[in-house]
Amino acid sequence: MEFVASQISENIQPSATLKLNALVQEMRSQGQDVIGLSAGEPDFDTPTHIKDAAIKALNEGKTHYTPVGGIGELKQAICKTLLRDKNLCYQNKNILVSMGAKQALYEALHVILDPGDEVLLPMPCWLSYQEMIGMCGALVVPIPSKAENAFMPDIKDFYDRCTNKTKLIIINSPNNPTGAVWNRELLNGIAEFAKEKGLYIISDEIYEKLVYDGFNHVSIAQISEDAQKRSIVISGFSKAYAMTGWRLGYIAADEKIISAINAYQSHAAGCTNSVAQYAAVAALEGTQQPLGEMLKIFNKRRDIVVNLLEKMPYISFVRPHGAFYVLIDISKCIGKSYKGTPIHSDEDFAYLLLTHGRVSVVPGKPFGAPNNIRISYATKEDTITEAMQRLKSFLETLD
């Protein structure tokens, strides 16, 4: 019989990042010198003490199934970290360990949402949110944020777009793709709004450690006892500890929510990699010096990118204060052409920049930011400088 994809899978849009990465690999296999600024992962190696903890776990035979929600040692380490860093009090029963923050998000959405529910989603946003919400049969209700307001949404828009079908708000600060770090005033307003309307909040805090310029990350769960009760805080180890390939994330939430997610995960995936969990304990309880060094390097790279972008024609951007991305407005490039090839969209721009300028960036449209591109500065300084020179040359060729 002929295969017919299910309606849900039929509607899923492939990741724009992964699609571009595949094209980059193809060009490189042909011997082309392509600089990739699209991947969302640190270029640093996992710190030695974390790898040593994994080796120790292997040597001690800690290679078997663990409890679905994670080993007790890691849950306790997460609780201690949340208390130390955010003054948030959780117990082991409030924690679930997952195979990356992405899986944590997916499972949390599935235990909260029913088909037809609505989710208030500030945009620009990480491109997978929209797809995950659709996979639950729920609907995205965009909440706009603008560059002139440093990508801080207006609380009025939350009230204006809320209906009797609204069940959830998603927050991501520091933000992918804008690098915006939401302030306490905005979070206070959202917490009060969620309380008034009886809504859940998912707070994706995967970039929480990567903040600059004296900014501080504030979790919405810190705002009040009520905000903590209705919040599902999600984070992980991939960005702060350069552990992308280890696939490890976690959820902190009300015990009933954790119990529901635990049941879901028990059938959807089972337990997380045992060795990675022991390594994660070392990440949280061991020295934080590698994190501090990585943060200094990211800060310097960010400054290099910003200084070079300021000298380029046709583009504009908001200085990011977190994560490791810059969202660049290329609206003035739309309608121009590169050596006779017209640019009608950010997708056209990204494709031409890759195939002719040999720099890979991500189009903004999948992030809810049409006529923008996202670049990552999670790469070496000389590579960043060369990539910016190529981008500048490309822009200067447009007519």
mmCIF file with all atom_site columns, N, CA and C in Angstrom, residues 157-211:
data_model
loop_
_atom_site.group_PDB
_atom_site.id
_atom_site.type_symbol
_atom_site.label_atom_id
_atom_site.label_alt_id
_atom_site.label_comp_id
_atom_site.label_asym_id
_atom_site.label_entity_id
_atom_site.label_seq_id
_atom_site.pdbx_PDB_ins_code
_atom_site.Cartn_x
_atom_site.Cartn_y
_atom_site.Cartn_z
_atom_site.occupancy
_atom_site.B_iso_or_equiv
_atom_site.pdbx_formal_charge
_atom_site.auth_seq_id
_atom_site.auth_comp_id
_atom_site.auth_asym_id
_atom_site.auth_atom_id
_atom_site.pdbx_PDB_model_num
ATOM 1   N N  . ASP A 1 157 ? -0.949  43.431 24.890 1.00 0.00 ? 157 ASP A N  1
ATOM 2   C CA . ASP A 1 157 ? -1.212  42.461 23.824 1.00 0.00 ? 157 ASP A CA 1
ATOM 3   C C  . ASP A 1 157 ? -1.592  41.097 24.378 1.00 0.00 ? 157 ASP A C  1
ATOM 4   N N  . PHE A 1 158 ? -1.093  40.748 25.550 1.00 0.00 ? 158 PHE A N  1
ATOM 5   C CA . PHE A 1 158 ? -1.488  39.486 26.172 1.00 0.00 ? 158 PHE A CA 1
ATOM 6   C C  . PHE A 1 158 ? -2.975  39.518 26.525 1.00 0.00 ? 158 PHE A C  1
ATOM 7   N N  . TYR A 1 159 ? -3.416  40.635 27.085 1.00 0.00 ? 159 TYR A N  1
ATOM 8   C CA . TYR A 1 159 ? -4.836  40.766 27.438 1.00 0.00 ? 159 TYR A CA 1
ATOM 9   C C  . TYR A 1 159 ? -5.713  40.782 26.183 1.00 0.00 ? 159 TYR A C  1
ATOM 10  N N  . ASP A 1 160 ? -5.272  41.508 25.159 1.00 0.00 ? 160 ASP A N  1
ATOM 11  C CA . ASP A 1 160 ? -6.076  41.645 23.939 1.00 0.00 ? 160 ASP A CA 1
ATOM 12  C C  . ASP A 1 160 ? -6.250  40.319 23.203 1.00 0.00 ? 160 ASP A C  1
ATOM 13  N N  . ARG A 1 161 ? -5.263  39.424 23.298 1.00 0.00 ? 161 ARG A N  1
ATOM 14  C CA . ARG A 1 161 ? -5.286  38.184 22.522 1.00 0.00 ? 161 ARG A CA 1
ATOM 15  C C  . ARG A 1 161 ? -5.725  36.965 23.338 1.00 0.00 ? 161 ARG A C  1
ATOM 16  N N  . CYS A 1 162 ? -6.031  37.171 24.596 1.00 0.00 ? 162 CYS A N  1
ATOM 17  C CA . CYS A 1 162 ? -6.466  36.072 25.457 1.00 0.00 ? 162 CYS A CA 1
ATOM 18  C C  . CYS A 1 162 ? -7.951  35.778 25.231 1.00 0.00 ? 162 CYS A C  1
ATOM 19  N N  . THR A 1 163 ? -8.292  34.495 25.093 1.00 0.00 ? 163 THR A N  1
ATOM 20  C CA . THR A 1 163 ? -9.679  34.079 24.924 1.00 0.00 ? 163 THR A CA 1
ATOM 21  C C  . THR A 1 163 ? -9.998  32.979 25.937 1.00 0.00 ? 163 THR A C  1
ATOM 22  N N  . ASN A 1 164 ? -11.231 32.480 25.871 1.00 0.00 ? 164 ASN A N  1
ATOM 23  C CA . ASN A 1 164 ? -11.593 31.385 26.788 1.00 0.00 ? 164 ASN A CA 1
ATOM 24  C C  . ASN A 1 164 ? -10.931 30.068 26.401 1.00 0.00 ? 164 ASN A C  1
ATOM 25  N N  . LYS A 1 165 ? -10.206 30.053 25.284 1.00 0.00 ? 165 LYS A N  1
ATOM 26  C CA . LYS A 1 165 ? -9.475  28.858 24.868 1.00 0.00 ? 165 LYS A CA 1
ATOM 27  C C  . LYS A 1 165 ? -7.987  28.929 25.238 1.00 0.00 ? 165 LYS A C  1
ATOM 28  N N  . THR A 1 166 ? -7.551  30.079 25.737 1.00 0.00 ? 166 THR A N  1
ATOM 29  C CA . THR A 1 166 ? -6.143  30.237 26.099 1.00 0.00 ? 166 THR A CA 1
ATOM 30  C C  . THR A 1 166 ? -5.820  29.423 27.344 1.00 0.00 ? 166 THR A C  1
ATOM 31  N N  . LYS A 1 167 ? -4.745  28.651 27.279 1.00 0.00 ? 167 LYS A N  1
ATOM 32  C CA . LYS A 1 167 ? -4.358  27.831 28.419 1.00 0.00 ? 167 LYS A CA 1
ATOM 33  C C  . LYS A 1 167 ? -2.923  28.079 28.872 1.00 0.00 ? 167 LYS A C  1
ATOM 34  N N  . LEU A 1 168 ? -2.085  28.613 28.010 1.00 0.00 ? 168 LEU A N  1
ATOM 35  C CA . LEU A 1 168 ? -0.652  28.606 28.288 1.00 0.00 ? 168 LEU A CA 1
ATOM 36  C C  . LEU A 1 168 ? 0.044   29.816 27.681 1.00 0.00 ? 168 LEU A C  1
ATOM 37  N N  . ILE A 1 169 ? 1.100   30.266 28.377 1.00 0.00 ? 169 ILE A N  1
ATOM 38  C CA . ILE A 1 169 ? 2.036   31.270 27.867 1.00 0.00 ? 169 ILE A CA 1
ATOM 39  C C  . ILE A 1 169 ? 3.415   30.621 27.809 1.00 0.00 ? 169 ILE A C  1
ATOM 40  N N  . ILE A 1 170 ? 4.171   30.890 26.751 1.00 0.00 ? 170 ILE A N  1
ATOM 41  C CA . ILE A 1 170 ? 5.559   30.432 26.673 1.00 0.00 ? 170 ILE A CA 1
ATOM 42  C C  . ILE A 1 170 ? 6.485   31.636 26.740 1.00 0.00 ? 170 ILE A C  1
ATOM 43  N N  . ILE A 1 171 ? 7.470   31.551 27.618 1.00 0.00 ? 171 ILE A N  1
ATOM 44  C CA . ILE A 1 171 ? 8.475   32.595 27.793 1.00 0.00 ? 171 ILE A CA 1
ATOM 45  C C  . ILE A 1 171 ? 9.846   31.993 27.489 1.00 0.00 ? 171 ILE A C  1
ATOM 46  N N  . ASN A 1 172 ? 10.683  32.777 26.812 1.00 0.00 ? 172 ASN A N  1
ATOM 47  C CA . ASN A 1 172 ? 12.065  32.339 26.551 1.00 0.00 ? 172 ASN A CA 1
ATOM 48  C C  . ASN A 1 172 ? 12.996  33.533 26.754 1.00 0.00 ? 172 ASN A C  1
ATOM 49  N N  . SER A 1 173 ? 13.653  33.573 27.895 1.00 0.00 ? 173 SER A N  1
ATOM 50  C CA . SER A 1 173 ? 14.577  34.655 28.211 1.00 0.00 ? 173 SER A CA 1
ATOM 51  C C  . SER A 1 173 ? 15.756  34.076 28.969 1.00 0.00 ? 173 SER A C  1
ATOM 52  N N  . PRO A 1 174 ? 16.984  34.383 28.487 1.00 0.00 ? 174 PRO A N  1
ATOM 53  C CA . PRO A 1 174 ? 17.372  35.074 27.258 1.00 0.00 ? 174 PRO A CA 1
ATOM 54  C C  . PRO A 1 174 ? 16.790  34.388 26.024 1.00 0.00 ? 174 PRO A C  1
ATOM 55  N N  . ASN A 1 175 ? 16.521  35.221 25.038 1.00 0.00 ? 175 ASN A N  1
ATOM 56  C CA . ASN A 1 175 ? 15.705  34.780 23.906 1.00 0.00 ? 175 ASN A CA 1
ATOM 57  C C  . ASN A 1 175 ? 16.537  34.313 22.719 1.00 0.00 ? 175 ASN A C  1
ATOM 58  N N  . ASN A 1 176 ? 16.066  33.257 22.109 1.00 0.00 ? 176 ASN A N  1
ATOM 59  C CA . ASN A 1 176 ? 16.518  32.814 20.799 1.00 0.00 ? 176 ASN A CA 1
ATOM 60  C C  . ASN A 1 176 ? 15.363  33.117 19.845 1.00 0.00 ? 176 ASN A C  1
ATOM 61  N N  . PRO A 1 177 ? 15.530  34.033 18.884 1.00 0.00 ? 177 PRO A N  1
ATOM 62  C CA . PRO A 1 177 ? 16.775  34.448 18.231 1.00 0.00 ? 177 PRO A CA 1
ATOM 63  C C  . PRO A 1 177 ? 17.281  35.855 18.572 1.00 0.00 ? 177 PRO A C  1
ATOM 64  N N  . THR A 1 178 ? 16.600  36.621 19.449 1.00 0.00 ? 178 THR A N  1
ATOM 65  C CA . THR A 1 178 ? 16.928  38.034 19.582 1.00 0.00 ? 178 THR A CA 1
ATOM 66  C C  . THR A 1 178 ? 18.044  38.329 20.575 1.00 0.00 ? 178 THR A C  1
ATOM 67  N N  . GLY A 1 179 ? 18.280  37.413 21.526 1.00 0.00 ? 179 GLY A N  1
ATOM 68  C CA . GLY A 1 179 ? 19.238  37.700 22.583 1.00 0.00 ? 179 GLY A CA 1
ATOM 69  C C  . GLY A 1 179 ? 18.689  38.628 23.648 1.00 0.00 ? 179 GLY A C  1
ATOM 70  N N  . ALA A 1 180 ? 17.385  38.929 23.604 1.00 0.00 ? 180 ALA A N  1
ATOM 71  C CA . ALA A 1 180 ? 16.770  39.816 24.592 1.00 0.00 ? 180 ALA A CA 1
ATOM 72  C C  . ALA A 1 180 ? 16.699  39.135 25.952 1.00 0.00 ? 180 ALA A C  1
ATOM 73  N N  . VAL A 1 181 ? 16.928  39.926 27.003 1.00 0.00 ? 181 VAL A N  1
ATOM 74  C CA . VAL A 1 181 ? 16.799  39.446 28.377 1.00 0.00 ? 181 VAL A CA 1
ATOM 75  C C  . VAL A 1 181 ? 15.636  40.217 29.013 1.00 0.00 ? 181 VAL A C  1
ATOM 76  N N  . TRP A 1 182 ? 14.567  39.519 29.335 1.00 0.00 ? 182 TRP A N  1
ATOM 77  C CA . TRP A 1 182 ? 13.366  40.185 29.843 1.00 0.00 ? 182 TRP A CA 1
ATOM 78  C C  . TRP A 1 182 ? 13.583  40.699 31.256 1.00 0.00 ? 182 TRP A C  1
ATOM 79  N N  . ASN A 1 183 ? 13.080  41.913 31.517 1.00 0.00 ? 183 ASN A N  1
ATOM 80  C CA . ASN A 1 183 ? 13.274  42.522 32.820 1.00 0.00 ? 183 ASN A CA 1
ATOM 81  C C  . ASN A 1 183 ? 12.169  42.108 33.802 1.00 0.00 ? 183 ASN A C  1
ATOM 82  N N  . ARG A 1 184 ? 12.417  42.393 35.069 1.00 0.00 ? 184 ARG A N  1
ATOM 83  C CA . ARG A 1 184 ? 11.494  41.983 36.129 1.00 0.00 ? 184 ARG A CA 1
ATOM 84  C C  . ARG A 1 184 ? 10.127  42.666 35.979 1.00 0.00 ? 184 ARG A C  1
ATOM 85  N N  . GLU A 1 185 ? 10.119  43.910 35.516 1.00 0.00 ? 185 GLU A N  1
ATOM 86  C CA . GLU A 1 185 ? 8.850   44.618 35.353 1.00 0.00 ? 185 GLU A CA 1
ATOM 87  C C  . GLU A 1 185 ? 7.924   43.882 34.382 1.00 0.00 ? 185 GLU A C  1
ATOM 88  N N  . LEU A 1 186 ? 8.469   43.455 33.254 1.00 0.00 ? 186 LEU A N  1
ATOM 89  C CA . LEU A 1 186 ? 7.669   42.724 32.280 1.00 0.00 ? 186 LEU A CA 1
ATOM 90  C C  . LEU A 1 186 ? 7.208   41.392 32.858 1.00 0.00 ? 186 LEU A C  1
ATOM 91  N N  . LEU A 1 187 ? 8.099   40.684 33.529 1.00 0.00 ? 187 LEU A N  1
ATOM 92  C CA . LEU A 1 187 ? 7.749   39.398 34.119 1.00 0.00 ? 187 LEU A CA 1
ATOM 93  C C  . LEU A 1 187 ? 6.687   39.557 35.210 1.00 0.00 ? 187 LEU A C  1
ATOM 94  N N  . ASN A 1 188 ? 6.758   40.641 35.971 1.00 0.00 ? 188 ASN A N  1
ATOM 95  C CA . ASN A 1 188 ? 5.716   40.929 36.962 1.00 0.00 ? 188 ASN A CA 1
ATOM 96  C C  . ASN A 1 188 ? 4.351   41.041 36.298 1.00 0.00 ? 188 ASN A C  1
ATOM 97  N N  . GLY A 1 189 ? 4.326   41.763 35.168 1.00 0.00 ? 189 GLY A N  1
ATOM 98  C CA . GLY A 1 189 ? 3.065   41.945 34.451 1.00 0.00 ? 189 GLY A CA 1
ATOM 99  C C  . GLY A 1 189 ? 2.515   40.639 33.914 1.00 0.00 ? 189 GLY A C  1
ATOM 100 N N  . ILE A 1 190 ? 3.389   39.795 33.378 1.00 0.00 ? 190 ILE A N  1
ATOM 101 C CA . ILE A 1 190 ? 2.942   38.510 32.836 1.00 0.00 ? 190 ILE A CA 1
ATOM 102 C C  . ILE A 1 190 ? 2.466   37.595 33.959 1.00 0.00 ? 190 ILE A C  1
ATOM 103 N N  . ALA A 1 191 ? 3.166   37.610 35.085 1.00 0.00 ? 191 ALA A N  1
ATOM 104 C CA . ALA A 1 191 ? 2.766   36.782 36.223 1.00 0.00 ? 191 ALA A CA 1
ATOM 105 C C  . ALA A 1 191 ? 1.386   37.188 36.737 1.00 0.00 ? 191 ALA A C  1
ATOM 106 N N  . GLU A 1 192 ? 1.141   38.486 36.817 1.00 0.00 ? 192 GLU A N  1
ATOM 107 C CA . GLU A 1 192 ? -0.163  38.974 37.276 1.00 0.00 ? 192 GLU A CA 1
ATOM 108 C C  . GLU A 1 192 ? -1.262  38.616 36.275 1.00 0.00 ? 192 GLU A C  1
ATOM 109 N N  . PHE A 1 193 ? -0.941  38.747 34.993 1.00 0.00 ? 193 PHE A N  1
ATOM 110 C CA . PHE A 1 193 ? -1.882  38.385 33.934 1.00 0.00 ? 193 PHE A CA 1
ATOM 111 C C  . PHE A 1 193 ? -2.228  36.892 33.993 1.00 0.00 ? 193 PHE A C  1
ATOM 112 N N  . ALA A 1 194 ? -1.209  36.039 34.144 1.00 0.00 ? 194 ALA A N  1
ATOM 113 C CA . ALA A 1 194 ? -1.430  34.592 34.200 1.00 0.00 ? 194 ALA A CA 1
ATOM 114 C C  . ALA A 1 194 ? -2.288  34.224 35.411 1.00 0.00 ? 194 ALA A C  1
ATOM 115 N N  . LYS A 1 195 ? -2.048  34.897 36.522 1.00 0.00 ? 195 LYS A N  1
ATOM 116 C CA . LYS A 1 195 ? -2.851  34.642 37.725 1.00 0.00 ? 195 LYS A CA 1
ATOM 117 C C  . LYS A 1 195 ? -4.304  35.042 37.509 1.00 0.00 ? 195 LYS A C  1
ATOM 118 N N  . GLU A 1 196 ? -4.500  36.201 36.918 1.00 0.00 ? 196 GLU A N  1
ATOM 119 C CA . GLU A 1 196 ? -5.861  36.700 36.669 1.00 0.00 ? 196 GLU A CA 1
ATOM 120 C C  . GLU A 1 196 ? -6.635  35.791 35.727 1.00 0.00 ? 196 GLU A C  1
ATOM 121 N N  . LYS A 1 197 ? -5.950  35.262 34.707 1.00 0.00 ? 197 LYS A N  1
ATOM 122 C CA . LYS A 1 197 ? -6.625  34.452 33.687 1.00 0.00 ? 197 LYS A CA 1
ATOM 123 C C  . LYS A 1 197 ? -6.535  32.954 33.967 1.00 0.00 ? 197 LYS A C  1
ATOM 124 N N  . GLY A 1 198 ? -5.791  32.551 34.992 1.00 0.00 ? 198 GLY A N  1
ATOM 125 C CA . GLY A 1 198 ? -5.682  31.133 35.327 1.00 0.00 ? 198 GLY A CA 1
ATOM 126 C C  . GLY A 1 198 ? -4.890  30.332 34.311 1.00 0.00 ? 198 GLY A C  1
ATOM 127 N N  . LEU A 1 199 ? -3.749  30.863 33.865 1.00 0.00 ? 199 LEU A N  1
ATOM 128 C CA . LEU A 1 199 ? -2.969  30.229 32.804 1.00 0.00 ? 199 LEU A CA 1
ATOM 129 C C  . LEU A 1 199 ? -1.700  29.575 33.344 1.00 0.00 ? 199 LEU A C  1
ATOM 130 N N  . TYR A 1 200 ? -1.253  28.535 32.642 1.00 0.00 ? 200 TYR A N  1
ATOM 131 C CA . TYR A 1 200 ? 0.057   27.958 32.890 1.00 0.00 ? 200 TYR A CA 1
ATOM 132 C C  . TYR A 1 200 ? 1.113   28.798 32.176 1.00 0.00 ? 200 TYR A C  1
ATOM 133 N N  . ILE A 1 201 ? 2.350   28.682 32.664 1.00 0.00 ? 201 ILE A N  1
ATOM 134 C CA . ILE A 1 201 ? 3.486   29.369 32.041 1.00 0.00 ? 201 ILE A CA 1
ATOM 135 C C  . ILE A 1 201 ? 4.611   28.350 31.846 1.00 0.00 ? 201 ILE A C  1
ATOM 136 N N  . ILE A 1 202 ? 5.096   28.243 30.623 1.00 0.00 ? 202 ILE A N  1
ATOM 137 C CA . ILE A 1 202 ? 6.339   27.506 30.382 1.00 0.00 ? 202 ILE A CA 1
ATOM 138 C C  . ILE A 1 202 ? 7.450   28.529 30.225 1.00 0.00 ? 202 ILE A C  1
ATOM 139 N N  . SER A 1 203 ? 8.470   28.421 31.061 1.00 0.00 ? 203 SER A N  1
ATOM 140 C CA . SER A 1 203 ? 9.604   29.333 31.005 1.00 0.00 ? 203 SER A CA 1
ATOM 141 C C  . SER A 1 203 ? 10.839  28.562 30.550 1.00 0.00 ? 203 SER A C  1
ATOM 142 N N  . ASP A 1 204 ? 11.223  28.784 29.304 1.00 0.00 ? 204 ASP A N  1
ATOM 143 C CA . ASP A 1 204 ? 12.392  28.120 28.720 1.00 0.00 ? 204 ASP A CA 1
ATOM 144 C C  . ASP A 1 204 ? 13.620  28.948 29.068 1.00 0.00 ? 204 ASP A C  1
ATOM 145 N N  . GLU A 1 205 ? 14.456  28.418 29.974 1.00 0.00 ? 205 GLU A N  1
ATOM 146 C CA . GLU A 1 205 ? 15.581  29.167 30.510 1.00 0.00 ? 205 GLU A CA 1
ATOM 147 C C  . GLU A 1 205 ? 16.927  28.545 30.134 1.00 0.00 ? 205 GLU A C  1
ATOM 148 N N  . ILE A 1 206 ? 16.981  27.928 28.960 1.00 0.00 ? 206 ILE A N  1
ATOM 149 C CA . ILE A 1 206 ? 18.161  27.197 28.551 1.00 0.00 ? 206 ILE A CA 1
ATOM 150 C C  . ILE A 1 206 ? 19.395  28.102 28.414 1.00 0.00 ? 206 ILE A C  1
ATOM 151 N N  . TYR A 1 207 ? 19.191  29.411 28.147 1.00 0.00 ? 207 TYR A N  1
ATOM 152 C CA . TYR A 1 207 ? 20.320  30.335 28.002 1.00 0.00 ? 207 TYR A CA 1
ATOM 153 C C  . TYR A 1 207 ? 20.549  31.175 29.259 1.00 0.00 ? 207 TYR A C  1
ATOM 154 N N  . GLU A 1 208 ? 20.007  30.740 30.398 1.00 0.00 ? 208 GLU A N  1
ATOM 155 C CA . GLU A 1 208 ? 20.012  31.545 31.615 1.00 0.00 ? 208 GLU A CA 1
ATOM 156 C C  . GLU A 1 208 ? 21.389  31.983 32.074 1.00 0.00 ? 208 GLU A C  1
ATOM 157 N N  . LYS A 1 209 ? 22.415  31.189 31.825 1.00 0.00 ? 209 LYS A N  1
ATOM 158 C CA . LYS A 1 209 ? 23.770  31.517 32.284 1.00 0.00 ? 209 LYS A CA 1
ATOM 159 C C  . LYS A 1 209 ? 24.495  32.479 31.349 1.00 0.00 ? 209 LYS A C  1
ATOM 160 N N  . LEU A 1 210 ? 23.980  32.662 30.147 1.00 0.00 ? 210 LEU A N  1
ATOM 161 C CA . LEU A 1 210 ? 24.684  33.442 29.129 1.00 0.00 ? 210 LEU A CA 1
ATOM 162 C C  . LEU A 1 210 ? 24.072  34.832 29.025 1.00 0.00 ? 210 LEU A C  1
ATOM 163 N N  . VAL A 1 211 ? 24.451  35.713 29.951 1.00 0.00 ? 211 VAL A N  1
ATOM 164 C CA . VAL A 1 211 ? 23.968  37.096 29.954 1.00 0.00 ? 211 VAL A CA 1
ATOM 165 C C  . VAL A 1 211 ? 25.170  38.030 30.105 1.00 0.00 ? 211 VAL A C  1
#
